[in-house]
Short mmCIF file of C-alpha atoms in Angstrom, two decimals:
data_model
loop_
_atom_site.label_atom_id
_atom_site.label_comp_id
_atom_site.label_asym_id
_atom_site.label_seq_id
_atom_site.Cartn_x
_atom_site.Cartn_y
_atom_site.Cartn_z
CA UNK A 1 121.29 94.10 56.47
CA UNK A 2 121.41 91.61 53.20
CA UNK A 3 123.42 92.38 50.57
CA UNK A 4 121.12 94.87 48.01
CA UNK A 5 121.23 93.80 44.45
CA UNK A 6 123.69 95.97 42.51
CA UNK A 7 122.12 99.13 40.91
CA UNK A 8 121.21 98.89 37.70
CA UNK A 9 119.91 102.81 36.63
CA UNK A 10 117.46 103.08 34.09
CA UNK A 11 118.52 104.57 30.13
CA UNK A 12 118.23 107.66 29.91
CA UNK A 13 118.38 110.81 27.54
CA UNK A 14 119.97 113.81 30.00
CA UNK A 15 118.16 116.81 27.99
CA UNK A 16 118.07 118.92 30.96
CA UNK A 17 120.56 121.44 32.26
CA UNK A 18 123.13 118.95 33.77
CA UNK A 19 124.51 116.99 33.49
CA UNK A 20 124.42 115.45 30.30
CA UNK A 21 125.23 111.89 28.82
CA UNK A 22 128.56 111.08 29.13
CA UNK A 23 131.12 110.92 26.04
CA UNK A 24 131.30 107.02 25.66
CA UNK A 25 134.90 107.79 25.10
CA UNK A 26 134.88 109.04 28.32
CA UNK A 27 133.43 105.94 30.20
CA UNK A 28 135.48 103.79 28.17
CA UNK A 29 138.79 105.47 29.28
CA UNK A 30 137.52 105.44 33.02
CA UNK A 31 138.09 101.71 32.99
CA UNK A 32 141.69 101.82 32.14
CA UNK A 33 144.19 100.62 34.66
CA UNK A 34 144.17 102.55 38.14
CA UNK A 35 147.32 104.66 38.91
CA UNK A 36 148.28 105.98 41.80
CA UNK A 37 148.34 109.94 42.30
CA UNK A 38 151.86 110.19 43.21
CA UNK A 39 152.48 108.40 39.62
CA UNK A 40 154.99 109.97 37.37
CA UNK A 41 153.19 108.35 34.31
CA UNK A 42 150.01 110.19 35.89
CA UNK A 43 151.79 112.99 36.46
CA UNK A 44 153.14 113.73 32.99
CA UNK A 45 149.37 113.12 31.78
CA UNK A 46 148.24 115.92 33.83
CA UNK A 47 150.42 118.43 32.17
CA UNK A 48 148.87 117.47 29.39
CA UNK A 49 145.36 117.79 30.41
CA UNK A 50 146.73 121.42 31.85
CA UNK A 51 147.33 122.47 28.14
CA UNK A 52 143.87 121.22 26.76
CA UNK A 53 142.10 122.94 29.09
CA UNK A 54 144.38 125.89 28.26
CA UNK A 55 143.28 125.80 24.53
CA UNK A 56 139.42 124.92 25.28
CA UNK A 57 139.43 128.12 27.44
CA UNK A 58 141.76 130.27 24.64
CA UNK A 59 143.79 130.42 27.90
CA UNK A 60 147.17 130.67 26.71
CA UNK A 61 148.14 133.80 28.51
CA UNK A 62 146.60 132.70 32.01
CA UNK A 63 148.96 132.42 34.71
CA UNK A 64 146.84 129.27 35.86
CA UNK A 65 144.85 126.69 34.22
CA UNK A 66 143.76 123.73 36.47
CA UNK A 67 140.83 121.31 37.13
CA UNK A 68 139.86 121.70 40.71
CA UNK A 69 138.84 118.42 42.66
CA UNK A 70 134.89 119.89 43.13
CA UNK A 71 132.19 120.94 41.55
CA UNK A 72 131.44 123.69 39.47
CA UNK A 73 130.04 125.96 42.51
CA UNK A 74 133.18 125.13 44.22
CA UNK A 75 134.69 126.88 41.19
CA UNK A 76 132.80 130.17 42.29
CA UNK A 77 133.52 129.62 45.76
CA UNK A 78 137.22 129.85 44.80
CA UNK A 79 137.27 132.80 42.81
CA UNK A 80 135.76 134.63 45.62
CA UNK A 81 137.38 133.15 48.34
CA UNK A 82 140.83 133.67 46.49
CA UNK A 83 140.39 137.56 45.00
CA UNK A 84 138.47 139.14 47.68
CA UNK A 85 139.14 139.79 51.70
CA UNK A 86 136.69 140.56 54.36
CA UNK A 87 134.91 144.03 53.61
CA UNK A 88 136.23 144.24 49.87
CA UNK A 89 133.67 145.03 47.32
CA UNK A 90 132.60 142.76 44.74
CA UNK A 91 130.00 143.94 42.40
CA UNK A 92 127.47 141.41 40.95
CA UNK A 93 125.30 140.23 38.32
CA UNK A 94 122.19 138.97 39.20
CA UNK A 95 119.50 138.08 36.49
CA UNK A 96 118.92 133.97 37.42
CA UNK A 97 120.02 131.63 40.14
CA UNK A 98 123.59 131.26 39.81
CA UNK A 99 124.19 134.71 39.65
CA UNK A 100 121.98 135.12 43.05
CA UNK A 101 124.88 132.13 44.21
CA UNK A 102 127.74 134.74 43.23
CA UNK A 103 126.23 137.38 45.64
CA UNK A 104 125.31 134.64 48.37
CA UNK A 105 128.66 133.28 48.27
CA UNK A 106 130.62 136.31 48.28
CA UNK A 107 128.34 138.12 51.42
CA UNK A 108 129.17 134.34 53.00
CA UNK A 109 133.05 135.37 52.72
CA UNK A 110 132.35 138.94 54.44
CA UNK A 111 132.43 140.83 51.42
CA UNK A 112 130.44 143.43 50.49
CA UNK A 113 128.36 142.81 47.81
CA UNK A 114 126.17 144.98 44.94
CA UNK A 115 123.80 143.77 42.80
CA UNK A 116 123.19 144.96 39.74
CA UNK A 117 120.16 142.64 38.51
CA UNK A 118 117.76 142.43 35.96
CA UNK A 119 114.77 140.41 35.20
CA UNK A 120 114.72 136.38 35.07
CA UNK A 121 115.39 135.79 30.39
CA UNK A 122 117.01 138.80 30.18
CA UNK A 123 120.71 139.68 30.44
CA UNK A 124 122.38 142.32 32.86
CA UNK A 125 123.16 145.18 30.38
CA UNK A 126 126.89 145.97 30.46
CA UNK A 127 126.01 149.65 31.09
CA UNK A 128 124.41 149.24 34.01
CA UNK A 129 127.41 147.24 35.68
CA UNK A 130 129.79 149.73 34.47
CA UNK A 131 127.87 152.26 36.12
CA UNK A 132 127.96 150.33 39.47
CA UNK A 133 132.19 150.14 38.98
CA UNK A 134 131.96 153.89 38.36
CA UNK A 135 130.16 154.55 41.83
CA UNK A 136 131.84 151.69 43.24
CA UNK A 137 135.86 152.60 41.79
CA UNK A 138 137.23 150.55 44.98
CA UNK A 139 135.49 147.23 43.95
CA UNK A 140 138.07 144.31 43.89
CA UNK A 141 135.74 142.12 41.80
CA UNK A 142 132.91 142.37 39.13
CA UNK A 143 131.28 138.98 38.89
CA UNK A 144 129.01 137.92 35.53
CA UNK A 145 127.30 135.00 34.54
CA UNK A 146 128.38 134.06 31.22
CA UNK A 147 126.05 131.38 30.32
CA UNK A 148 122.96 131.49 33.06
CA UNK A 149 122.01 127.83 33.38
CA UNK A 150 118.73 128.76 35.03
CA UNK A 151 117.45 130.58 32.24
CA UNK A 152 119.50 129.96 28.98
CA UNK A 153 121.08 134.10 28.77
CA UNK A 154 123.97 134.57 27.52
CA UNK A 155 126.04 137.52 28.65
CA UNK A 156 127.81 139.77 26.27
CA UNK A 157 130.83 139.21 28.01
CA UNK A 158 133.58 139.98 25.05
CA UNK A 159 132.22 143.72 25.50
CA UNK A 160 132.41 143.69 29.06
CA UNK A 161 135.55 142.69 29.40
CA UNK A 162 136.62 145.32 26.76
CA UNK A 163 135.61 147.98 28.60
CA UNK A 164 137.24 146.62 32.02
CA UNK A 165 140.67 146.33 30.20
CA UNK A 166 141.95 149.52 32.05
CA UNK A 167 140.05 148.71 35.48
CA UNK A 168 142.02 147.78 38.77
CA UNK A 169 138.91 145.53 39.26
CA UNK A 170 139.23 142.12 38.35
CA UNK A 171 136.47 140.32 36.29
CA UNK A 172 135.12 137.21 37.07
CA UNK A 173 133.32 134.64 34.75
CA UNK A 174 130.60 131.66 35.44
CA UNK A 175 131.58 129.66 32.48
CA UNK A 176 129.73 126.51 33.67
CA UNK A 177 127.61 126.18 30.94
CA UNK A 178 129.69 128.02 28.29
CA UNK A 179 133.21 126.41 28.07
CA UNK A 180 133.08 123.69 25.06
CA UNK A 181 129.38 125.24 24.26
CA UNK A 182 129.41 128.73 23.07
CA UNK A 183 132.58 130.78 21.66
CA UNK A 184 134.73 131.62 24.93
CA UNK A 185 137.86 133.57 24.78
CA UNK A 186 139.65 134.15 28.03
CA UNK A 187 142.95 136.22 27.11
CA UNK A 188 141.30 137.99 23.80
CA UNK A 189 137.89 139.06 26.50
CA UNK A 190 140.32 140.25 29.41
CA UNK A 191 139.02 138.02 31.81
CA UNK A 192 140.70 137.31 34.94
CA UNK A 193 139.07 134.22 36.75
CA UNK A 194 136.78 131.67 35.37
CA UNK A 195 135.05 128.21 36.13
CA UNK A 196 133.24 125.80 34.78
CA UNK A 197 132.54 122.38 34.95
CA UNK A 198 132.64 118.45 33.63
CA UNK A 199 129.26 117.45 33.20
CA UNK A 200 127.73 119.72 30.89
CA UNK A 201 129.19 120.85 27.34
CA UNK A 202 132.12 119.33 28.26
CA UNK A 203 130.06 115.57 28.02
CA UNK A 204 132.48 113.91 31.21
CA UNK A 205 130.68 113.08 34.57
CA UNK A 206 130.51 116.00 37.26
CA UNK A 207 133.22 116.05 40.03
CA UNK A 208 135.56 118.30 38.35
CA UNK A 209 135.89 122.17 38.01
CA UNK A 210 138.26 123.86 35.45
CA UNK A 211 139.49 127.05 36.65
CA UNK A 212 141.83 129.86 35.00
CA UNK A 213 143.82 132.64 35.99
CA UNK A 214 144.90 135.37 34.74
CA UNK A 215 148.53 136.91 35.73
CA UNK A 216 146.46 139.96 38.10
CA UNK A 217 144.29 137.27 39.71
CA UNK A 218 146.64 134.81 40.18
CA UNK A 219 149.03 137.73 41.77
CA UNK A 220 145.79 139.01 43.61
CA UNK A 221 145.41 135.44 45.18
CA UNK A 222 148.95 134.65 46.31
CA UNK A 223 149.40 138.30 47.77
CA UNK A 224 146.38 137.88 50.14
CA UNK A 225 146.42 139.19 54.14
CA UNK A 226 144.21 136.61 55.47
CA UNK A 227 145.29 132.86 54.67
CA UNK A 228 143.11 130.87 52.13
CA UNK A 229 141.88 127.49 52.70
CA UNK A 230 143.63 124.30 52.30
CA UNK A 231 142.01 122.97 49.81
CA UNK A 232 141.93 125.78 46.88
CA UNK A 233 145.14 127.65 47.77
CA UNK A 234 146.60 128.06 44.27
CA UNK A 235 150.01 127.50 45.38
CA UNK A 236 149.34 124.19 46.63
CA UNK A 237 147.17 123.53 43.64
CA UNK A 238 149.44 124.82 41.05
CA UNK A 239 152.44 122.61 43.30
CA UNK A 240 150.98 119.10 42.34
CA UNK A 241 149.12 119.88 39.10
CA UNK A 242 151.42 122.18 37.44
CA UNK A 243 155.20 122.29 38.95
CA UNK A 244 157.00 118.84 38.24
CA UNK A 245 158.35 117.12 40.75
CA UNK A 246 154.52 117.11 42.07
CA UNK A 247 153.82 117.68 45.76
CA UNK A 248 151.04 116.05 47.37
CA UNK A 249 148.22 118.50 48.05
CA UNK A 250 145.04 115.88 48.11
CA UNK A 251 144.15 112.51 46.70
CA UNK A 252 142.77 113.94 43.30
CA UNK A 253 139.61 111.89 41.52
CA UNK A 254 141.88 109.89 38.76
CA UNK A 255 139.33 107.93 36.98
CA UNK A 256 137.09 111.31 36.57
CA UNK A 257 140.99 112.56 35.07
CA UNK A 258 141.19 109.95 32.70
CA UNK A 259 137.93 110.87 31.76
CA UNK A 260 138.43 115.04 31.25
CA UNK A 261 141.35 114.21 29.48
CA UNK A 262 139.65 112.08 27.08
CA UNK A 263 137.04 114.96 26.26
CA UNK A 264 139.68 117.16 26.06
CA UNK A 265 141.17 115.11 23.60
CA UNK A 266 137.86 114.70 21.78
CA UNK A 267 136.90 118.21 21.75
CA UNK A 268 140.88 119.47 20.31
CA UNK A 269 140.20 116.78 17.52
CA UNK A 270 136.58 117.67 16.60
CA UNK A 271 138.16 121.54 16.99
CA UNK A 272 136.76 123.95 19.31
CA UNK A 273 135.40 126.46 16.20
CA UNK A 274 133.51 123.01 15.05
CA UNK A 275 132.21 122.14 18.40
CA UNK A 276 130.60 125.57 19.25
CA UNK A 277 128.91 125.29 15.38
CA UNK A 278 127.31 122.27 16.44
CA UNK A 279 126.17 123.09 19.66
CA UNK A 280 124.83 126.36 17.85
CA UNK A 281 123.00 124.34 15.06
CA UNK A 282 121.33 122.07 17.64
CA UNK A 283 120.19 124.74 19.99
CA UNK A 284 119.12 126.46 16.65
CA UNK A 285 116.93 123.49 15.43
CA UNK A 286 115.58 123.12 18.99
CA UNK A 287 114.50 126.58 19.15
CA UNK A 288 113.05 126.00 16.04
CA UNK A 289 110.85 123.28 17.00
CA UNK A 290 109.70 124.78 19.69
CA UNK A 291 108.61 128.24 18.38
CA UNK A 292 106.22 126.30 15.97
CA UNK A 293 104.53 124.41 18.72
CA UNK A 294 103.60 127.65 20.00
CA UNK A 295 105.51 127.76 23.15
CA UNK A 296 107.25 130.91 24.21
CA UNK A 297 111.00 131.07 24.91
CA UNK A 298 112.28 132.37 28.29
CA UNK A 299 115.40 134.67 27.15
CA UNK A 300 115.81 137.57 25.04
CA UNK A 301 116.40 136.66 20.95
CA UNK A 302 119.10 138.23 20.76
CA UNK A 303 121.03 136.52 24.72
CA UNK A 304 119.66 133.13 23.81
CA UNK A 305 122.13 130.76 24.83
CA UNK A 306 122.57 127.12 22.57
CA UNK A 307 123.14 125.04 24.56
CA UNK A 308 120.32 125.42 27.10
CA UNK A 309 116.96 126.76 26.11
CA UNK A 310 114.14 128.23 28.59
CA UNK A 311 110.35 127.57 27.93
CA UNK A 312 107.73 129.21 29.36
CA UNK A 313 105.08 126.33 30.37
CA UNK A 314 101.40 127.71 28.93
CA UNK A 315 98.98 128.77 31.30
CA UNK A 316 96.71 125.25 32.08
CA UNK A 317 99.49 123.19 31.15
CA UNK A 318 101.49 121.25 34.73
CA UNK A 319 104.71 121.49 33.88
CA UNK A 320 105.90 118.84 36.54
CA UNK A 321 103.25 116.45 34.48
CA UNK A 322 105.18 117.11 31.37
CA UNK A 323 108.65 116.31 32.77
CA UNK A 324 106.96 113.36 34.76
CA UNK A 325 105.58 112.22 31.33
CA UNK A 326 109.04 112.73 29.58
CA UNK A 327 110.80 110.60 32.15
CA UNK A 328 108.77 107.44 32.01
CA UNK A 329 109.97 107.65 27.81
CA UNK A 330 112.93 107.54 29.13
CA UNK A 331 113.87 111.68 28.63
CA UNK A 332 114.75 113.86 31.62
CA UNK A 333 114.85 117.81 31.05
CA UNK A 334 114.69 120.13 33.75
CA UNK A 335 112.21 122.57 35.47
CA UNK A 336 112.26 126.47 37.14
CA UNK A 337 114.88 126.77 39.84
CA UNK A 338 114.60 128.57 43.09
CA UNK A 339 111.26 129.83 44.06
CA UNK A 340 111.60 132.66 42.29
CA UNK A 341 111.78 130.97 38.63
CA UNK A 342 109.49 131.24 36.32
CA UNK A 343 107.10 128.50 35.35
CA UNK A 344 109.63 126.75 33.03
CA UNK A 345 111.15 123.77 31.27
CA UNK A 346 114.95 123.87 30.76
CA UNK A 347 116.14 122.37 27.71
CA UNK A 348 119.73 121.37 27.48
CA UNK A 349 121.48 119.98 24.60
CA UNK A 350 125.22 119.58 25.72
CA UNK A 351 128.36 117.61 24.62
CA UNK A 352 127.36 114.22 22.74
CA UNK A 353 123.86 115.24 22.84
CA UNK A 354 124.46 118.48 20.96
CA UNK A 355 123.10 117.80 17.17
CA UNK A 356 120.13 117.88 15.55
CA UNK A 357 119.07 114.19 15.77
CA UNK A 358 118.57 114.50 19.27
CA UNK A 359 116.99 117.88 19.24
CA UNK A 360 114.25 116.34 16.84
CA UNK A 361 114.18 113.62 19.67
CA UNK A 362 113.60 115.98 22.16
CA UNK A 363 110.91 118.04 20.01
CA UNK A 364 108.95 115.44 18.94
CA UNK A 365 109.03 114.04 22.08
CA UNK A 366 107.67 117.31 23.49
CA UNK A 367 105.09 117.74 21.16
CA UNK A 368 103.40 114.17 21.99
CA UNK A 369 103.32 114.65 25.43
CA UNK A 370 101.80 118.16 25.51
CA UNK A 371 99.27 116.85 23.22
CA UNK A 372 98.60 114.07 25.78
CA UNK A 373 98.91 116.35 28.85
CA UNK A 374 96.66 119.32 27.99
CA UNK A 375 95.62 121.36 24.76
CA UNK A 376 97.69 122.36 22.32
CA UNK A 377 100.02 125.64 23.47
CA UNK A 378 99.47 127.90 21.11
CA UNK A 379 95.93 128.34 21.81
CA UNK A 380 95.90 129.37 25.22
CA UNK A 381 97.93 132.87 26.91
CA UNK A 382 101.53 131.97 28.36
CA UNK A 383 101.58 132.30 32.10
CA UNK A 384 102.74 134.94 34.11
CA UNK A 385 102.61 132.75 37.90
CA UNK A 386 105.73 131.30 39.00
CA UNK A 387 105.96 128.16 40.38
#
């Protein structure tokens, strides 16, 4: 075939749940010069990214602090496949689609797997999952959600984690859409394994997944029966990112470094107490705007997350029209996931996009278009169907 013209994507403003608009900080330092990854010069960068990622995370403790070469999912998939063997018990979770990942994941590495779930907007109460660890005292992992993408809950995770602090059972964290978004404190919560990604509060592209561990995890991991895979075994991991001289493990994505770096750089400067105010004040004013349009929000008041906010779409109202409408002004935001979602938009204000200038964007936005689309919210009963 001819030679395509080059792409040329359209603008637009990523208010969905990921990923965002990238830093232009970040983009910019993607175009420095190329190194190799067998660089020293790299390689003395990467210890520095290392101890960013340690602060971001209120890591300092953790045995391990890394960015894995994947995605966010292959985050969870390395918890899992690290801390728990064939026919170990991992309890889970389950109140939105990631958490229903956890479970999948972990029955997908022969483990076996309890759910302790609870409806789509609300949170898993930490009682319940205690109980489970109390009828299940062998468990080898309790896996949480901390920020649900798929429906904006939080999890009160400092509490859970104080509670576990005497437990043989290791606790594990989805931090995708919580680390650089809402306060996060791995040592000072007891946490033992978390991930999270690039793209979303963060504000780089996706392709990368930081990961922590904690002394027992990391211990857990290397003291395995049953080899791990190649490509997250932590000791070949921490052997090129961590231990100087570096061993080759894998080619590693070194623009996309540049670019975490560069966040990480942004995000110690702004100061991570400063960032998770403004993320809180634009979810805040988003909320806001949305409440008096007469739309209904997803979570619980008092588990809403900031940066990602759940609406119910009315009954009458096609929710796919709305989004559709959104994107030719040039605004994407996201809808339900899985089949068993509710009918929802998913609102996500995340790294550069997390102030009120855009949320006021986003609102008014919103507020043209379901004017245009059908009749105004508030006068009609929110829906019960799911899509």
């Amino acid at each position: 075939m001819d030679a395509p013209a080059p792409f040329d994507p359209p603008e637009r403003l990523l208010c969905g749940p990921g990923p965002t608009n990238v830093d232009p900080a970040a983009l910019e330092a993607m175009r420095r010069p190329m190194l190799g990854h067998l660089d020293p010069a790299l390689h003395e960068m990467l210890l520095e990214l290392c101890a960013l990622l340690r602060s971001a995370y209120r890591a300092e403790d953790a045995e391990v602090v890394l960015p894995l070469q994947a995605t966010g999912t292959s985050g969870m998939e390395t918890g899992i496949a690290s801390l728990v063997e064939p026919g170990e018990t991992v309890i889970v979770g389950v109140n939105g689609y990631f958490g229903r990942r956890i479970a999948e994941i972990a029955r997908r590495h022969d483990a076996d797997v309890v759910e302790v779930t609870a409806d789509w907007g609300e949170h898993v109460p930490n009682a319940c999952l205690l109980n489970a660890l109390h009828e299940h005292r062998d468990a080898r992992l309790l896996a949480v959600v901390h920020a649900e993408t798929s429906t904006g809950v939080e999890h009160p995770l400092a509490e859970l984690g104080a509670e576990m602090r005497d437990a043989d059972t290791l606790l594990m964290a989805d931090c995708v859409t919580s680390l650089g978004g809402v306060e996060l404190e791995f040592d000072a919560w007891g946490i033992d394994y978390a991930y999270s990604c690039t793209q979303k509060c963060l504000g780089a592209p996706p392709g990368m997944s930081p990961i922590a561990f904690s002394a027992q995890a990391a211990e857990r991991a290397r003291s395995r029966s049953t080899p791990l895979g190649f490509n997250f075994d932590l000791d070949l991991l921490t052997a090129y990112w961590t231990e100087r001289p570096a061993t080759y493990h894998v080619t590693v994505p070194i623009l996309h470094i540049y670019a975490l770096h560069e966040v990480l750089r942004g995000l110690a400067e702004e100061g991570l107490e400063n960032r998770w105010a403004r993320q809180a004040e634009a979810g805040a004013r988003l909320q806001e705007r949305v409440g008096e349009m007469g739309l209904e929000l997803l979570a619980e008041p008092e588990h809403q997350l900031a940066p990602l906010t759940a609406v119910r779409v009315p009954e009458g109202v096609d929710g796919k029209a709305v989004q559709a409408e959104l994107l030719a002004r040039g605004i994407e935001v996201g809808g339900g996931l899985g089949p068993q979602a509710p009918a929802m938009w998913r609102l996500g204000l995340m790294g550069p996009n997390a102030n009120v200038e855009t949320a006021d964007r986003l609102a008014d936005a919103f507020a043209e278009v379901l004017a245009a689309v059908g009749p105004r919210a508030a006068e009609r009963p929110l829906a019960a169907a799911t899509d």
